[in-house]
Coordinates of C-alpha atoms in Angstrom, one line a residue:
X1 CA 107.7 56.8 104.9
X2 CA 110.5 58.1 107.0
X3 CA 110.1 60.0 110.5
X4 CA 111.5 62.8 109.1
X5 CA 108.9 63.2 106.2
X6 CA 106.4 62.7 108.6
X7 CA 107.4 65.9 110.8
X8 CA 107.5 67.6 108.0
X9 CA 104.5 66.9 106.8
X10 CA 102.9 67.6 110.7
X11 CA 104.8 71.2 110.5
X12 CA 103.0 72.0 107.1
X13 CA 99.8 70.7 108.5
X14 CA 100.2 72.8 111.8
X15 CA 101.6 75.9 109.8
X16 CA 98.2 75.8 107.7
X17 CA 96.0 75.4 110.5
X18 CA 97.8 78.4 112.2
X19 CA 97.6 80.7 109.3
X20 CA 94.3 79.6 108.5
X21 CA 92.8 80.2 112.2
X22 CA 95.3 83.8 112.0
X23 CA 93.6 85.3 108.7
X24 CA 89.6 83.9 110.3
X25 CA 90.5 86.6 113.5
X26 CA 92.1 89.3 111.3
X27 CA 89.1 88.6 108.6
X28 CA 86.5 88.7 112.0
X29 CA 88.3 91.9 113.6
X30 CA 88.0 93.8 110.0
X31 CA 83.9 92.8 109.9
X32 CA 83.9 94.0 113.4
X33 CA 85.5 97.5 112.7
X34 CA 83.3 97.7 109.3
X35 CA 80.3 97.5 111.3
X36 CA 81.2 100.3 114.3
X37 CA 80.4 104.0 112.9
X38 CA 83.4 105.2 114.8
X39 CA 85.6 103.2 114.0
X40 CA 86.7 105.6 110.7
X41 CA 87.4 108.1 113.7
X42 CA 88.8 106.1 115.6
X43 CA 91.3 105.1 113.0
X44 CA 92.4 108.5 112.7
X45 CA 95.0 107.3 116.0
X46 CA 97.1 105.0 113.6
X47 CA 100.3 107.0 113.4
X48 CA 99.8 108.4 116.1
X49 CA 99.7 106.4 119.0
X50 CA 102.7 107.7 121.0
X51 CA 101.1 111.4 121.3
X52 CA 97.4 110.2 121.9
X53 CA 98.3 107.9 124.2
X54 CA 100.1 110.3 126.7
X55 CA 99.0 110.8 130.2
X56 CA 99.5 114.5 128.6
X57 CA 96.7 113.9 125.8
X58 CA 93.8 114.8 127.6
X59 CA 95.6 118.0 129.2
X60 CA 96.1 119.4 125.9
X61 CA 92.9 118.5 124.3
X62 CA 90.9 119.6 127.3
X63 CA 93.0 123.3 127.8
X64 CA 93.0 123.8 124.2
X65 CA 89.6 123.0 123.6
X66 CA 88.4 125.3 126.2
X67 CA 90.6 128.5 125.5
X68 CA 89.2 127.9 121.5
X69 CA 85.6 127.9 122.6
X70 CA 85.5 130.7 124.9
X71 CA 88.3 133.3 122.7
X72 CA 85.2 133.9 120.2
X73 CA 82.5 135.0 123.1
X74 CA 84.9 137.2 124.5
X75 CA 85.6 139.0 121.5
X76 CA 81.3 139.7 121.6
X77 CA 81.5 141.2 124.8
X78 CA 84.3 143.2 123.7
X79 CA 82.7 144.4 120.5
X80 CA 79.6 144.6 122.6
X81 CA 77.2 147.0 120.3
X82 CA 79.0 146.8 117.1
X83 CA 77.1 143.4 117.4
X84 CA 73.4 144.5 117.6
X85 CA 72.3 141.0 115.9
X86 CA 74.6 139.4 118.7
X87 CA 73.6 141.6 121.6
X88 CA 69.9 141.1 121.3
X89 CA 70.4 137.5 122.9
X90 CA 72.5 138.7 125.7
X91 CA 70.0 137.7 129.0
X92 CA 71.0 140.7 131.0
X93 CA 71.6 143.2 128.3
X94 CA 72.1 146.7 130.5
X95 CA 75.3 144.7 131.8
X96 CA 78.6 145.5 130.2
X97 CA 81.6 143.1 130.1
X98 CA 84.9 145.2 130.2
X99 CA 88.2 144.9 129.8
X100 CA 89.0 144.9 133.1
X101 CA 87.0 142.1 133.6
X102 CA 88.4 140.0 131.2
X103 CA 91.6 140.6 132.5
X104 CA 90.6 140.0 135.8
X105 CA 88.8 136.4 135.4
X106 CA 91.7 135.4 132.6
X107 CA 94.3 136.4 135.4
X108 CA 93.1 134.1 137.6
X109 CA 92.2 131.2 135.1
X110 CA 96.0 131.5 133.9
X111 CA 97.3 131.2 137.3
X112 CA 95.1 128.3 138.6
X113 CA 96.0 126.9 135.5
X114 CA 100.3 127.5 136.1
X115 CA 99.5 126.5 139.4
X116 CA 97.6 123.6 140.1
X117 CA 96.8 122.2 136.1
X118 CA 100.1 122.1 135.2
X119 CA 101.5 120.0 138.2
X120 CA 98.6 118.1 138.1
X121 CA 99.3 117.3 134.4
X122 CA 103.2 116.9 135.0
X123 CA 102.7 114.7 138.0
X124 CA 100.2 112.4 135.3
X125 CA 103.1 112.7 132.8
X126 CA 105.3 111.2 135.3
X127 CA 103.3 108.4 137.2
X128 CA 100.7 107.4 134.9
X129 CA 101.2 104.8 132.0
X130 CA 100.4 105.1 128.7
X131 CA 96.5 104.9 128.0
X132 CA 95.9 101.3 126.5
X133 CA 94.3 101.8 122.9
X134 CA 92.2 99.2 121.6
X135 CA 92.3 98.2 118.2
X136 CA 88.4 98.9 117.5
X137 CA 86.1 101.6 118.8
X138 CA 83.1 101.9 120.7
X139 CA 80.1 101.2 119.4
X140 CA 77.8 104.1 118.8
X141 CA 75.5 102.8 121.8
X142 CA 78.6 102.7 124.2
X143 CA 79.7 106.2 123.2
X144 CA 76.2 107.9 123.3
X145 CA 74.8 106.2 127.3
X146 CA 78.0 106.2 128.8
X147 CA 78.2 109.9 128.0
X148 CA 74.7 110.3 129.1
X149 CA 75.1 108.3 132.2
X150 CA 78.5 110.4 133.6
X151 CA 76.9 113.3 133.0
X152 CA 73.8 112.6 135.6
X153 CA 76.3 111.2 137.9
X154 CA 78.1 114.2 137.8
X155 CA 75.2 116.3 137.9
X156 CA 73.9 114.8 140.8
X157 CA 77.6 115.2 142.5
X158 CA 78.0 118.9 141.8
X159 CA 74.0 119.5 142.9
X160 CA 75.4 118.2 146.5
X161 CA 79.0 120.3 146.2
X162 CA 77.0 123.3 145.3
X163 CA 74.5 123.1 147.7
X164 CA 76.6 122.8 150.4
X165 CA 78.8 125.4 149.4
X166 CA 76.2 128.1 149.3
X167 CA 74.9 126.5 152.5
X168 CA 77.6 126.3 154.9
X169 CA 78.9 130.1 155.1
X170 CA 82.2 129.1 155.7
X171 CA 82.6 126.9 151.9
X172 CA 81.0 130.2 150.6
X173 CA 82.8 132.6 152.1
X174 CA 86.5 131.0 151.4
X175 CA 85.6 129.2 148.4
X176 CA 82.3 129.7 146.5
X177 CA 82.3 133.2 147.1
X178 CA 85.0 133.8 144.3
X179 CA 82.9 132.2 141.3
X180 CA 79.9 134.7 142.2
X181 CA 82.3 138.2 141.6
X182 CA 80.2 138.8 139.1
X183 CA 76.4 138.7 139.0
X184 CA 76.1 138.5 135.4
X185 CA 78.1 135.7 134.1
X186 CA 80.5 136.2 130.6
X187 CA 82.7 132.7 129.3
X188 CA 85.5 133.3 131.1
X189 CA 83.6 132.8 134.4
X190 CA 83.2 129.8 133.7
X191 CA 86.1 128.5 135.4
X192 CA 86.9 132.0 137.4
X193 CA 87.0 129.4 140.5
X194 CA 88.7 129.0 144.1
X195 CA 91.8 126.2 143.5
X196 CA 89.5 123.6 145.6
X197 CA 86.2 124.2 143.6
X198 CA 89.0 124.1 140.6
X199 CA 90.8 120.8 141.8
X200 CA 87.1 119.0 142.8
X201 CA 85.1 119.7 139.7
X202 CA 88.1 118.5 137.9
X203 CA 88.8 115.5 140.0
X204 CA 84.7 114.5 139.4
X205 CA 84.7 114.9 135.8
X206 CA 87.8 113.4 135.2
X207 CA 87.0 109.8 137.0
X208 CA 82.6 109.3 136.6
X209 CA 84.1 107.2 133.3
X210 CA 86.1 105.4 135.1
X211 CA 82.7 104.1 136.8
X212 CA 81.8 102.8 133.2
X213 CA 84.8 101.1 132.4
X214 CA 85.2 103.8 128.9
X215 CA 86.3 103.5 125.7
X216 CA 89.4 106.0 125.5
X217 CA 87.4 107.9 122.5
X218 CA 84.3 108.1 124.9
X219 CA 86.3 109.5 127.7
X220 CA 88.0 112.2 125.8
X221 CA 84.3 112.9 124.5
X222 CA 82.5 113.3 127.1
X223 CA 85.8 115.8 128.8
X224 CA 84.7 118.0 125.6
X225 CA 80.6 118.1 126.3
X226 CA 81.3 118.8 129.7
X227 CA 83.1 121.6 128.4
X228 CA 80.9 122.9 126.2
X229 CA 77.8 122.4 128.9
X230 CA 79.6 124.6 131.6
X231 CA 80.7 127.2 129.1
X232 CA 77.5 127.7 127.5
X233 CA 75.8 127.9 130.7
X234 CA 78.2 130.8 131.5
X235 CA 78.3 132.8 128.0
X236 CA 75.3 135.3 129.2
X237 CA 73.5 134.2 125.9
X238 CA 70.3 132.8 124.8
X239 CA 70.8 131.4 121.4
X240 CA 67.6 129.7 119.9
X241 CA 70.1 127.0 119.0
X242 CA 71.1 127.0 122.9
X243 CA 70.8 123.0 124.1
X244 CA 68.2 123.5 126.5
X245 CA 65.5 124.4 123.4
X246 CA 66.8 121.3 122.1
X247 CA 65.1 119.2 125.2
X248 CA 61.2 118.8 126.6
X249 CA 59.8 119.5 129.7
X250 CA 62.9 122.0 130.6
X251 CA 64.7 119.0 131.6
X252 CA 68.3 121.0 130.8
X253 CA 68.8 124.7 132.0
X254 CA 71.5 126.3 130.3
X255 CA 72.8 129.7 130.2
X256 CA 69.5 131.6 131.5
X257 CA 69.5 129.5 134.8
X258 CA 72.9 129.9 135.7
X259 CA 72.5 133.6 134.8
X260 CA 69.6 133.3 137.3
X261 CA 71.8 131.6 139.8
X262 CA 74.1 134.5 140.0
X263 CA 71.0 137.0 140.5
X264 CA 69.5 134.7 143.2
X265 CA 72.1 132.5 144.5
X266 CA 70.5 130.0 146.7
X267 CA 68.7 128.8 143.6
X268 CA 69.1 126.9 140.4
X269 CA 72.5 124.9 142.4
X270 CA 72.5 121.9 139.4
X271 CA 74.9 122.6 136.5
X272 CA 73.2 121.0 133.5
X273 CA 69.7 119.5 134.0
X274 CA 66.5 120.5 136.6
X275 CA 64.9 117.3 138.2
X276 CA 67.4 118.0 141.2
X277 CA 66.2 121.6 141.5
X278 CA 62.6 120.8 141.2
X279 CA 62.5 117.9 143.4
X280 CA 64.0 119.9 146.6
X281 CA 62.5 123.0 145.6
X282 CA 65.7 124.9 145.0
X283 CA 64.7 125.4 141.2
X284 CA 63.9 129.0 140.2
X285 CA 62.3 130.3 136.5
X286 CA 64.8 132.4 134.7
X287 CA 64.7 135.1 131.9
X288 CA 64.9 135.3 128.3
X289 CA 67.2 136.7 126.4
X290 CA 66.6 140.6 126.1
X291 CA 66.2 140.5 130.1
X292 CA 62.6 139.3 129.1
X293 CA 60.7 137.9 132.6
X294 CA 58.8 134.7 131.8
X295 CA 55.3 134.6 133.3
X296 CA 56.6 131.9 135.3
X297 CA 59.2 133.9 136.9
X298 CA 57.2 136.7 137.4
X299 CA 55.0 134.6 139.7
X300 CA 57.9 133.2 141.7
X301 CA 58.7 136.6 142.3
X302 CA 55.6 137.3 143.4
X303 CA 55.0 134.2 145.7
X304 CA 58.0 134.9 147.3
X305 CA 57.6 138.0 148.1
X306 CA 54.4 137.5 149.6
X307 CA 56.1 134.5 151.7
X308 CA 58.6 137.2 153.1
X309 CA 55.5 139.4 153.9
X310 CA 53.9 136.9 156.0
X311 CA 57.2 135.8 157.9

């Protein structure tokens, strides 16, 4: 046999092996992504890689999503009345939200947004590289703790940022003092915020997954729950559907203790759940909706009154 037939024969050899160990990986990667319940999600990407993978992506989903959620509350408090099946979960129901108030908190969320988002978002465009996107998702375990897990950590943040802010006169006065206008809360307070308190809770949300090492997917979840959290904390309803009827113990707050924040402000400082609160004593009972006082408000009240009686 020649030399020559013998490379030749190598090169089919190695060719086979090559394509053989090629079409193993691409048979593994496809069993992988059969087994991930995201991945069918996930997939929704292909064809669209340049747009999701903008720096700009998570601007636009993040703005978008939050202007959509909060446009149909407003139009409640507009309608107000003509809503009487609506209007019966409102947790402070003898206050009013006005025109003038909407255009006063969407005045200042439009021009915190002009000024600071938008260079912000524009200065990511620029510097940032495209976000890496993997060829399979998460698992379902990955997505779910990793959520769970930058939430506490940024619950635990904005308990000490909050704190302090109500704490130190000067952060309240010059800063915290603009997100307590208004003592009964409507959506568009919910980001009716000084620039800094604007620029930190953004900065603190945006990088607790970098802690975990996320899946994009995860990361752009977890941007809309913590959206959905702080708006629904601000809407002024109690739905029976609201998330904290959906935990035990009153483990998350929700809309009724943030209203009760605004009514007594050196209480109720954590954003989403109460062991914070509890544990330091800064955790108040809070109302129903219908302005209904819980028994165990009622006797919080009444303890600390008597407190200010014996002082």
């Amino acid at each position: 046999m020649s030399v020559d037939s013998l490379i030749i024969d190598f090169g089919k050899i190695l060719l086979s092996n090559v394509t053989e160990s090629v079409g193993v990986l691409a048979q593994n990667s496809t069993s992988k992504s059969s087994t991930r319940l995201l991945q069918p999600l996930w997939n929704l990407r292909l064809g669209r890689e340049d747009f999701i993978a903008s720096p700009l992506f998570p601007v636009f989903l993040s703005v978008s999503f939050y202007f959509s959620l909060c446009t149909p509350f407003m139009i409640a408090d507009l309608l107000g009345s003509k809503l009487p099946w609506m209007q019966k979960y409102k947790i402070q129901p003898e206050k009013e939200v006005t025109l003038s108030q909407i255009f006063d908190t969407l005045n200042l969320t439009f021009w915190n947004h002009v000024l600071y988002v938008l260079p912000a978002a524009v200065g990511q465009w620029v510097w940032t590289p495209p976000t890496p996107l993997p060829e399979l998702a998460p698992t379902f375990w990955e997505f779910v703790w990793q959520q769970v897990a930058a939430l506490v950590v940024f619950d635990f943040q904005y308990y000490v940022w909050h704190w302090s802010h109500h704490k130190v006169r000067f952060l309240y006065k010059h800063i915290h003092a603009v997100h307590h206008r208004y003592h009964s809360p409507f959506v568009w307070v919910t980001q009716y915020l000084h620039p800094w308190e604007l620029v930190t809770v953004g900065f603190l949300t945006t990088t607790n997954t970098w802690y975990f090492k996320c899946h994009p997917l995860t990361t752009w979840s977890y941007m809309l729950v913590s959206i959905i959290v702080s708006v629904e904390a601000h809407i002024g309803y109690e739905f029976p559907v609201a998330m904290h009827n959906w935990f035990p113990f009153g483990l998350v707050g929700g809309a009724p203790k943030h209203d009760m924040h605004h009514l007594k402000p050196m209480t109720n400082f954590q954003p989403f759940f109460n062991h914070w609160d509890k544990l330091f004593d800064t955790f108040c009972p809070f109302m129903k909706a219908g302005g209904i006082k819980t028994k165990a408000l009622i006797d919080y009240e009444r303890r600390h009154k008597e407190a200010k009686k014996n002082h």
